[in-house]
PDB file of C-alpha atoms in Angstrom:
ATOM      1  CA  MET A   1       2.331  62.604 -33.489  1.00  0.00           C
ATOM      2  CA  LYS A   2       4.261  63.040 -30.270  1.00  0.00           C
ATOM      3  CA  ILE A   3       8.055  62.995 -30.551  1.00  0.00           C
ATOM      4  CA  SER A   4      10.652  62.582 -27.807  1.00  0.00           C
ATOM      5  CA  CYS A   5      14.308  63.426 -28.504  1.00  0.00           C
ATOM      6  CA  VAL A   6      16.882  61.725 -26.289  1.00  0.00           C
ATOM      7  CA  GLN A   7      19.858  64.068 -25.951  1.00  0.00           C
ATOM      8  CA  MET A   8      22.400  61.481 -24.914  1.00  0.00           C
ATOM      9  CA  ASN A   9      25.850  61.952 -23.416  1.00  0.00           C
ATOM     10  CA  MET A  10      27.540  58.777 -24.603  1.00  0.00           C
ATOM     11  CA  GLU A  11      30.810  57.340 -23.351  1.00  0.00           C
ATOM     12  CA  PHE A  12      33.546  57.682 -25.946  1.00  0.00           C
ATOM     13  CA  CYS A  13      34.771  54.322 -27.303  1.00  0.00           C
ATOM     14  CA  SER A  14      32.466  52.376 -24.958  1.00  0.00           C
ATOM     15  CA  PRO A  15      29.734  50.742 -27.057  1.00  0.00           C
ATOM     16  CA  GLU A  16      28.636  48.248 -24.384  1.00  0.00           C
ATOM     17  CA  ALA A  17      28.054  51.027 -21.867  1.00  0.00           C
ATOM     18  CA  ASN A  18      26.259  53.104 -24.479  1.00  0.00           C
ATOM     19  CA  TYR A  19      23.780  50.356 -25.397  1.00  0.00           C
ATOM     20  CA  ILE A  20      22.941  49.990 -21.710  1.00  0.00           C
ATOM     21  CA  LYS A  21      22.543  53.751 -21.349  1.00  0.00           C
ATOM     22  CA  ALA A  22      20.407  54.055 -24.474  1.00  0.00           C
ATOM     23  CA  GLU A  23      18.108  51.345 -23.133  1.00  0.00           C
ATOM     24  CA  LYS A  24      17.656  53.267 -19.877  1.00  0.00           C
ATOM     25  CA  LEU A  25      17.042  56.587 -21.602  1.00  0.00           C
ATOM     26  CA  ILE A  26      14.484  55.032 -23.950  1.00  0.00           C
ATOM     27  CA  ALA A  27      12.686  53.631 -20.897  1.00  0.00           C
ATOM     28  CA  ASP A  28      12.762  57.114 -19.347  1.00  0.00           C
ATOM     29  CA  ALA A  29      11.403  58.651 -22.547  1.00  0.00           C
ATOM     30  CA  MET A  30       8.401  56.333 -22.405  1.00  0.00           C
ATOM     31  CA  ASN A  31       7.201  58.315 -19.386  1.00  0.00           C
ATOM     32  CA  GLU A  32       6.171  60.944 -21.952  1.00  0.00           C
ATOM     33  CA  SER A  33       4.070  58.397 -23.924  1.00  0.00           C
ATOM     34  CA  PRO A  34       5.635  59.349 -27.283  1.00  0.00           C
ATOM     35  CA  ASP A  35       4.805  57.930 -30.689  1.00  0.00           C
ATOM     36  CA  VAL A  36       8.434  58.327 -31.799  1.00  0.00           C
ATOM     37  CA  ILE A  37      11.695  58.308 -29.843  1.00  0.00           C
ATOM     38  CA  VAL A  38      14.812  59.775 -31.471  1.00  0.00           C
ATOM     39  CA  LEU A  39      18.464  59.102 -30.601  1.00  0.00           C
ATOM     40  CA  PRO A  40      21.474  61.198 -31.754  1.00  0.00           C
ATOM     41  CA  GLU A  41      24.282  60.426 -34.203  1.00  0.00           C
ATOM     42  CA  MET A  42      26.955  57.798 -33.467  1.00  0.00           C
ATOM     43  CA  TRP A  43      25.638  57.087 -29.993  1.00  0.00           C
ATOM     44  CA  ASN A  44      27.292  53.663 -29.843  1.00  0.00           C
ATOM     45  CA  THR A  45      30.898  54.952 -30.008  1.00  0.00           C
ATOM     46  CA  GLY A  46      30.880  58.740 -29.984  1.00  0.00           C
ATOM     47  CA  PHE A  47      32.159  60.764 -32.937  1.00  0.00           C
ATOM     48  CA  PHE A  48      34.489  59.175 -33.635  1.00  0.00           C
ATOM     49  CA  PRO A  49      37.275  56.792 -32.595  1.00  0.00           C
ATOM     50  CA  HIS A  50      40.250  56.863 -34.957  1.00  0.00           C
ATOM     51  CA  GLU A  51      41.774  53.754 -33.420  1.00  0.00           C
ATOM     52  CA  ASN A  52      40.006  50.397 -33.508  1.00  0.00           C
ATOM     53  CA  LEU A  53      36.980  51.958 -35.189  1.00  0.00           C
ATOM     54  CA  ALA A  54      35.938  48.765 -36.964  1.00  0.00           C
ATOM     55  CA  GLU A  55      36.310  46.702 -33.790  1.00  0.00           C
ATOM     56  CA  LEU A  56      34.162  49.145 -31.818  1.00  0.00           C
ATOM     57  CA  SER A  57      31.484  49.374 -34.515  1.00  0.00           C
ATOM     58  CA  ASP A  58      28.292  47.393 -34.807  1.00  0.00           C
ATOM     59  CA  LYS A  59      28.385  44.560 -37.330  1.00  0.00           C
ATOM     60  CA  ASN A  60      25.783  44.983 -40.043  1.00  0.00           C
ATOM     61  CA  GLY A  61      23.544  46.622 -37.478  1.00  0.00           C
ATOM     62  CA  GLU A  62      22.997  43.338 -35.681  1.00  0.00           C
ATOM     63  CA  LYS A  63      23.323  44.603 -32.104  1.00  0.00           C
ATOM     64  CA  THR A  64      21.368  47.763 -32.821  1.00  0.00           C
ATOM     65  CA  LYS A  65      18.564  45.759 -34.406  1.00  0.00           C
ATOM     66  CA  ALA A  66      18.518  43.312 -31.512  1.00  0.00           C
ATOM     67  CA  VAL A  67      18.598  45.891 -28.712  1.00  0.00           C
ATOM     68  CA  ILE A  68      16.627  48.797 -30.171  1.00  0.00           C
ATOM     69  CA  GLY A  69      14.247  46.633 -32.162  1.00  0.00           C
ATOM     70  CA  SER A  70      13.294  44.704 -29.030  1.00  0.00           C
ATOM     71  CA  LEU A  71      12.686  47.965 -27.152  1.00  0.00           C
ATOM     72  CA  ALA A  72      10.472  49.304 -29.938  1.00  0.00           C
ATOM     73  CA  LYS A  73       8.390  46.145 -29.760  1.00  0.00           C
ATOM     74  CA  LYS A  74       8.373  46.038 -25.949  1.00  0.00           C
ATOM     75  CA  TYR A  75       7.133  49.616 -25.642  1.00  0.00           C
ATOM     76  CA  ASN A  76       5.038  49.636 -28.831  1.00  0.00           C
ATOM     77  CA  VAL A  77       6.821  52.778 -30.009  1.00  0.00           C
ATOM     78  CA  ASN A  78       8.569  53.899 -33.198  1.00  0.00           C
ATOM     79  CA  ILE A  79      12.278  54.550 -32.725  1.00  0.00           C
ATOM     80  CA  VAL A  80      14.478  56.644 -34.996  1.00  0.00           C
ATOM     81  CA  ALA A  81      17.616  55.077 -33.629  1.00  0.00           C
ATOM     82  CA  GLY A  82      20.009  57.895 -34.428  1.00  0.00           C
ATOM     83  CA  SER A  83      23.059  56.479 -36.151  1.00  0.00           C
ATOM     84  CA  VAL A  84      25.781  54.050 -35.209  1.00  0.00           C
ATOM     85  CA  ALA A  85      29.265  53.253 -36.415  1.00  0.00           C
ATOM     86  CA  ASN A  86      28.569  50.155 -38.466  1.00  0.00           C
ATOM     87  CA  VAL A  87      30.705  47.644 -40.391  1.00  0.00           C
ATOM     88  CA  ARG A  88      29.140  46.261 -43.551  1.00  0.00           C
ATOM     89  CA  ASP A  89      30.776  44.547 -46.504  1.00  0.00           C
ATOM     90  CA  GLY A  90      34.216  45.261 -45.081  1.00  0.00           C
ATOM     91  CA  ASP A  91      33.706  49.032 -44.796  1.00  0.00           C
ATOM     92  CA  VAL A  92      32.638  51.299 -41.931  1.00  0.00           C
ATOM     93  CA  TRP A  93      29.475  53.347 -42.388  1.00  0.00           C
ATOM     94  CA  ASN A  94      27.654  55.964 -40.333  1.00  0.00           C
ATOM     95  CA  THR A  95      24.262  54.246 -40.418  1.00  0.00           C
ATOM     96  CA  ALA A  96      20.858  55.271 -39.108  1.00  0.00           C
ATOM     97  CA  TYR A  97      18.164  52.674 -38.404  1.00  0.00           C
ATOM     98  CA  ILE A  98      14.421  53.239 -38.068  1.00  0.00           C
ATOM     99  CA  PHE A  99      12.159  50.813 -36.213  1.00  0.00           C
ATOM    100  CA  ASN A 100       8.377  50.597 -36.208  1.00  0.00           C
ATOM    101  CA  ARG A 101       6.154  49.647 -33.273  1.00  0.00           C
ATOM    102  CA  ASP A 102       6.605  45.954 -34.066  1.00  0.00           C
ATOM    103  CA  GLY A 103      10.379  46.255 -33.694  1.00  0.00           C
ATOM    104  CA  GLU A 104      11.012  45.858 -37.401  1.00  0.00           C
ATOM    105  CA  ALA A 105      13.860  47.792 -39.021  1.00  0.00           C
ATOM    106  CA  ILE A 106      11.807  49.462 -41.752  1.00  0.00           C
ATOM    107  CA  ALA A 107      14.535  51.769 -43.104  1.00  0.00           C
ATOM    108  CA  GLU A 108      18.227  52.509 -42.880  1.00  0.00           C
ATOM    109  CA  TYR A 109      20.338  55.392 -44.099  1.00  0.00           C
ATOM    110  CA  ASP A 110      24.089  55.775 -44.591  1.00  0.00           C
ATOM    111  CA  LYS A 111      25.295  59.349 -44.073  1.00  0.00           C
ATOM    112  CA  THR A 112      25.879  60.837 -47.509  1.00  0.00           C
ATOM    113  CA  HIS A 113      27.920  63.951 -46.645  1.00  0.00           C
ATOM    114  CA  LEU A 114      30.970  63.119 -44.555  1.00  0.00           C
ATOM    115  CA  PHE A 115      32.604  65.854 -42.475  1.00  0.00           C
ATOM    116  CA  THR A 116      35.977  66.356 -44.150  1.00  0.00           C
ATOM    117  CA  PRO A 117      37.310  68.892 -41.558  1.00  0.00           C
ATOM    118  CA  MET A 118      37.427  66.003 -39.062  1.00  0.00           C
ATOM    119  CA  ASN A 119      38.543  63.486 -41.727  1.00  0.00           C
ATOM    120  CA  GLU A 120      35.316  61.484 -41.478  1.00  0.00           C
ATOM    121  CA  ASP A 121      35.698  60.639 -45.164  1.00  0.00           C
ATOM    122  CA  GLY A 122      39.009  58.945 -44.367  1.00  0.00           C
ATOM    123  CA  PHE A 123      37.341  56.414 -42.081  1.00  0.00           C
ATOM    124  CA  PHE A 124      33.781  55.958 -43.399  1.00  0.00           C
ATOM    125  CA  ARG A 125      32.169  55.153 -46.738  1.00  0.00           C
ATOM    126  CA  LYS A 126      29.739  57.680 -48.182  1.00  0.00           C
ATOM    127  CA  GLY A 127      26.114  56.668 -48.478  1.00  0.00           C
ATOM    128  CA  GLU A 128      24.555  56.784 -51.928  1.00  0.00           C
ATOM    129  CA  LYS A 129      20.802  56.889 -51.258  1.00  0.00           C
ATOM    130  CA  LEU A 130      18.220  59.156 -49.666  1.00  0.00           C
ATOM    131  CA  CYS A 131      15.930  57.718 -47.026  1.00  0.00           C
ATOM    132  CA  THR A 132      12.195  58.255 -46.636  1.00  0.00           C
ATOM    133  CA  PHE A 133       9.737  56.090 -44.713  1.00  0.00           C
ATOM    134  CA  GLU A 134       6.362  56.131 -42.975  1.00  0.00           C
ATOM    135  CA  LEU A 135       5.652  56.187 -39.256  1.00  0.00           C
ATOM    136  CA  ASP A 136       2.020  55.851 -38.213  1.00  0.00           C
ATOM    137  CA  GLY A 137       0.923  57.028 -41.649  1.00  0.00           C
ATOM    138  CA  ASN A 138       3.155  60.124 -41.656  1.00  0.00           C
ATOM    139  CA  SER A 139       5.773  60.615 -44.366  1.00  0.00           C
ATOM    140  CA  CYS A 140       9.238  61.017 -42.857  1.00  0.00           C
ATOM    141  CA  GLY A 141      12.864  61.417 -43.831  1.00  0.00           C
ATOM    142  CA  ILE A 142      16.195  61.374 -42.048  1.00  0.00           C
ATOM    143  CA  ILE A 143      19.519  63.151 -42.419  1.00  0.00           C
ATOM    144  CA  ILE A 144      22.657  62.979 -40.293  1.00  0.00           C
ATOM    145  CA  CYS A 145      24.471  66.016 -38.865  1.00  0.00           C
ATOM    146  CA  TYR A 146      26.614  67.607 -41.638  1.00  0.00           C
ATOM    147  CA  ASP A 147      23.904  66.655 -44.172  1.00  0.00           C
ATOM    148  CA  ILE A 148      21.831  69.607 -42.940  1.00  0.00           C
ATOM    149  CA  ARG A 149      24.284  72.039 -44.564  1.00  0.00           C
ATOM    150  CA  PHE A 150      23.177  70.751 -47.993  1.00  0.00           C
ATOM    151  CA  PRO A 151      19.635  72.039 -48.595  1.00  0.00           C
ATOM    152  CA  GLU A 152      19.472  70.316 -51.967  1.00  0.00           C
ATOM    153  CA  LEU A 153      19.570  66.967 -50.148  1.00  0.00           C
ATOM    154  CA  THR A 154      16.550  67.811 -48.036  1.00  0.00           C
ATOM    155  CA  ARG A 155      14.651  69.401 -50.924  1.00  0.00           C
ATOM    156  CA  SER A 156      15.189  66.247 -52.978  1.00  0.00           C
ATOM    157  CA  MET A 157      13.156  64.388 -50.351  1.00  0.00           C
ATOM    158  CA  THR A 158      10.509  67.024 -49.781  1.00  0.00           C
ATOM    159  CA  VAL A 159       9.392  67.751 -53.360  1.00  0.00           C
ATOM    160  CA  ASP A 160       7.214  64.642 -53.211  1.00  0.00           C
ATOM    161  CA  GLY A 161       5.858  65.608 -49.804  1.00  0.00           C
ATOM    162  CA  LEU A 162       7.399  65.102 -46.380  1.00  0.00           C
ATOM    163  CA  ASP A 163       5.728  65.730 -43.043  1.00  0.00           C
ATOM    164  CA  PHE A 164       8.634  65.099 -40.660  1.00  0.00           C
ATOM    165  CA  LEU A 165      12.393  65.382 -40.991  1.00  0.00           C
ATOM    166  CA  PHE A 166      14.577  63.787 -38.332  1.00  0.00           C
ATOM    167  CA  VAL A 167      18.030  65.332 -37.937  1.00  0.00           C
ATOM    168  CA  VAL A 168      20.374  63.231 -35.798  1.00  0.00           C
ATOM    169  CA  ALA A 169      23.658  64.865 -34.909  1.00  0.00           C
ATOM    170  CA  GLN A 170      26.853  65.154 -32.934  1.00  0.00           C
ATOM    171  CA  TRP A 171      27.232  68.876 -33.402  1.00  0.00           C
ATOM    172  CA  PRO A 172      29.953  70.748 -31.467  1.00  0.00           C
ATOM    173  CA  ASP A 173      29.011  73.466 -29.006  1.00  0.00           C
ATOM    174  CA  VAL A 174      31.073  76.125 -30.803  1.00  0.00           C
ATOM    175  CA  ARG A 175      28.753  75.925 -33.835  1.00  0.00           C
ATOM    176  CA  ILE A 176      25.382  75.414 -32.121  1.00  0.00           C
ATOM    177  CA  PRO A 177      24.028  78.704 -33.595  1.00  0.00           C
ATOM    178  CA  HIS A 178      24.535  77.183 -37.051  1.00  0.00           C
ATOM    179  CA  LEU A 179      22.552  74.074 -36.153  1.00  0.00           C
ATOM    180  CA  ALA A 180      19.759  76.182 -34.674  1.00  0.00           C
ATOM    181  CA  THR A 181      19.523  78.336 -37.791  1.00  0.00           C
ATOM    182  CA  LEU A 182      19.806  75.495 -40.295  1.00  0.00           C
ATOM    183  CA  SER A 183      17.230  73.256 -38.602  1.00  0.00           C
ATOM    184  CA  ARG A 184      14.735  76.106 -38.423  1.00  0.00           C
ATOM    185  CA  ALA A 185      15.399  77.021 -42.058  1.00  0.00           C
ATOM    186  CA  ARG A 186      14.791  73.444 -43.205  1.00  0.00           C
ATOM    187  CA  ALA A 187      11.434  73.449 -41.383  1.00  0.00           C
ATOM    188  CA  ILE A 188      10.301  76.771 -42.864  1.00  0.00           C
ATOM    189  CA  GLU A 189      11.456  76.316 -46.450  1.00  0.00           C
ATOM    190  CA  ASN A 190      10.097  72.772 -46.709  1.00  0.00           C
ATOM    191  CA  GLN A 191       6.928  73.336 -44.637  1.00  0.00           C
ATOM    192  CA  MET A 192       7.428  70.344 -42.350  1.00  0.00           C
ATOM    193  CA  PHE A 193       8.205  69.440 -38.755  1.00  0.00           C
ATOM    194  CA  VAL A 194      11.885  69.061 -37.892  1.00  0.00           C
ATOM    195  CA  ALA A 195      13.038  67.034 -34.899  1.00  0.00           C
ATOM    196  CA  CYS A 196      16.729  67.707 -34.306  1.00  0.00           C
ATOM    197  CA  CYS A 197      18.351  65.386 -31.769  1.00  0.00           C
ATOM    198  CA  ASN A 198      21.925  66.309 -30.909  1.00  0.00           C
ATOM    199  CA  SER A 199      24.354  64.689 -28.496  1.00  0.00           C
ATOM    200  CA  CYS A 200      26.055  66.374 -25.571  1.00  0.00           C
ATOM    201  CA  GLY A 201      29.198  65.865 -23.493  1.00  0.00           C
ATOM    202  CA  THR A 202      32.727  65.234 -24.739  1.00  0.00           C
ATOM    203  CA  ALA A 203      34.020  62.779 -27.315  1.00  0.00           C
ATOM    204  CA  GLY A 204      37.760  62.821 -27.794  1.00  0.00           C
ATOM    205  CA  GLN A 205      38.767  66.493 -27.761  1.00  0.00           C
ATOM    206  CA  THR A 206      35.413  67.846 -28.905  1.00  0.00           C
ATOM    207  CA  VAL A 207      32.616  69.149 -26.702  1.00  0.00           C
ATOM    208  CA  TYR A 208      29.152  68.564 -28.169  1.00  0.00           C
ATOM    209  CA  GLY A 209      26.525  71.192 -27.597  1.00  0.00           C
ATOM    210  CA  GLY A 210      23.134  69.528 -27.223  1.00  0.00           C
ATOM    211  CA  CYS A 211      20.397  72.151 -27.692  1.00  0.00           C
ATOM    212  CA  SER A 212      18.084  69.632 -29.371  1.00  0.00           C
ATOM    213  CA  ARG A 213      14.786  71.058 -30.546  1.00  0.00           C
ATOM    214  CA  ILE A 214      11.508  70.235 -32.262  1.00  0.00           C
ATOM    215  CA  ILE A 215      10.261  72.840 -34.756  1.00  0.00           C
ATOM    216  CA  ASP A 216       6.911  73.194 -36.510  1.00  0.00           C
ATOM    217  CA  PRO A 217       6.411  74.084 -40.223  1.00  0.00           C
ATOM    218  CA  TRP A 218       6.019  77.783 -39.385  1.00  0.00           C
ATOM    219  CA  GLY A 219       9.460  77.762 -37.788  1.00  0.00           C
ATOM    220  CA  GLU A 220       8.080  77.936 -34.264  1.00  0.00           C
ATOM    221  CA  ILE A 221      10.134  76.059 -31.666  1.00  0.00           C
ATOM    222  CA  LEU A 222       7.814  73.641 -29.886  1.00  0.00           C
ATOM    223  CA  THR A 223      10.440  72.564 -27.374  1.00  0.00           C
ATOM    224  CA  GLU A 224      14.191  72.785 -26.908  1.00  0.00           C
ATOM    225  CA  THR A 225      16.817  72.009 -24.309  1.00  0.00           C
ATOM    226  CA  ASP A 226      20.257  73.141 -23.167  1.00  0.00           C
ATOM    227  CA  GLY A 227      23.633  71.410 -23.331  1.00  0.00           C
ATOM    228  CA  ASN A 228      22.961  68.771 -20.684  1.00  0.00           C
ATOM    229  CA  GLU A 229      21.731  65.224 -21.072  1.00  0.00           C
ATOM    230  CA  SER A 230      17.952  65.404 -21.226  1.00  0.00           C
ATOM    231  CA  ILE A 231      14.777  64.251 -22.941  1.00  0.00           C
ATOM    232  CA  ILE A 232      12.432  66.693 -24.649  1.00  0.00           C
ATOM    233  CA  SER A 233       8.980  65.956 -26.045  1.00  0.00           C
ATOM    234  CA  ALA A 234       6.420  67.767 -28.159  1.00  0.00           C
ATOM    235  CA  GLU A 235       3.044  67.006 -29.682  1.00  0.00           C
ATOM    236  CA  CYS A 236       3.158  67.764 -33.417  1.00  0.00           C
ATOM    237  CA  ASP A 237      -0.261  68.690 -34.788  1.00  0.00           C
ATOM    238  CA  THR A 238      -0.180  67.577 -38.413  1.00  0.00           C
ATOM    239  CA  SER A 239      -3.339  69.561 -39.230  1.00  0.00           C
ATOM    240  CA  VAL A 240      -1.130  72.658 -39.569  1.00  0.00           C
ATOM    241  CA  LEU A 241       0.570  71.122 -42.607  1.00  0.00           C
ATOM    242  CA  LYS A 242      -2.466  71.530 -44.846  1.00  0.00           C
ATOM    243  CA  ASN A 243      -2.990  75.094 -43.664  1.00  0.00           C
ATOM    244  CA  ILE A 244       0.537  76.307 -44.316  1.00  0.00           C
ATOM    245  CA  ARG A 245       0.817  74.554 -47.660  1.00  0.00           C
ATOM    246  CA  GLU A 246      -2.422  76.152 -48.859  1.00  0.00           C
ATOM    247  CA  THR A 247      -1.480  79.564 -47.453  1.00  0.00           C
ATOM    248  CA  ILE A 248       2.064  79.751 -48.851  1.00  0.00           C
ATOM    249  CA  ASN A 249       2.302  77.667 -52.042  1.00  0.00           C
ATOM    250  CA  VAL A 250       6.034  77.030 -52.001  1.00  0.00           C
ATOM    251  CA  PHE A 251       5.989  73.768 -53.905  1.00  0.00           C
ATOM    252  CA  SER A 252       3.432  74.670 -56.572  1.00  0.00           C
ATOM    253  CA  ASP A 253       5.208  78.000 -57.176  1.00  0.00           C
ATOM    254  CA  ARG A 254       8.619  76.464 -57.795  1.00  0.00           C
ATOM    255  CA  ARG A 255      10.347  77.365 -61.099  1.00  0.00           C
ATOM    256  CA  LYS A 256      12.073  74.079 -61.868  1.00  0.00           C
ATOM    257  CA  GLU A 257      13.048  75.251 -65.356  1.00  0.00           C
ATOM    258  CA  LEU A 258      15.396  77.819 -63.791  1.00  0.00           C
ATOM    259  CA  TYR A 259      17.173  75.510 -61.394  1.00  0.00           C
ATOM    260  CA  LYS A 260      20.438  73.756 -62.226  1.00  0.00           C
ATOM    261  CA  PHE A 261      19.755  70.868 -59.840  1.00  0.00           C
TER     262      PHE A 261
END
C-alpha cells in the first residue's frame, strides 16, 4: 500500500482558503499514484482559534465530506482526511474523517486526549471511542497528535491486529524530537506501519515543525521530510508484517495477568 502524507501549511482562521489549498495539495499528491493520502490535524482552521471557533468550524463534517469525499471519488483514492474543527450537537470536536475510494466517509474519530497545556479541553469535547477501519483490505487505526503520548490507547487498538496507524498532528517545532521518538516507538512496539503527518508553518503564536515520516514495523524510516510544506510518499510492503510477527512474538508473549490496564 502506497501512502502519501501532505504536510500542509494552513492559513490560521481561514477555512475557505484551507479547503482550496487542501484540494490543490491532494491533486499534487496524486502525481505519486498513492493508495492513501493523509492530511494533518485541524487543517481547516489551524490549532486553534480561541475566538469564533464554532463559527470557523465545519458543521457536522458536511463541508469536509463534500469536498474531500468528492476528491476521493474523483481520484479513486483513500483519504485519511486529517482532522478538522467540527461542530456537532452544539459542541466543538476535533474530528478526523476517513474516506474510501468511492468517496464514502467510512469512519470518523473524535480526539480522545485533549492538550491541556494549550487549554484544548476548554474549547473541545473529548472523544469517547477508538477508531479502526479497513482500507483496501488492510486493518488501520487513527490517533490525533497528543494521543500518541498515551501508548495504552494505541495498544488497545493493536491487540486485535493492526497493520497501519495514521498519526495526524499539529506538533510544535520545539518538541519535534518527541514526535520522532514516539512515532517510531509505536511502530516498533506494535509491529505495524506508522504514517505520521504533521503540519508546518505558524498558527497563532506557535510554530509547527513538520518532519512528517512513514515508518515500517522494524522502526526503519521509509521517508521523511523537513519543516517546509511538502508531500512525501512511500510504498509499504505488508509482507514484512508476517515476518516480524513470527520472528518477535510480542503479542503472543504478553502477560495480561500482570497488567493493570
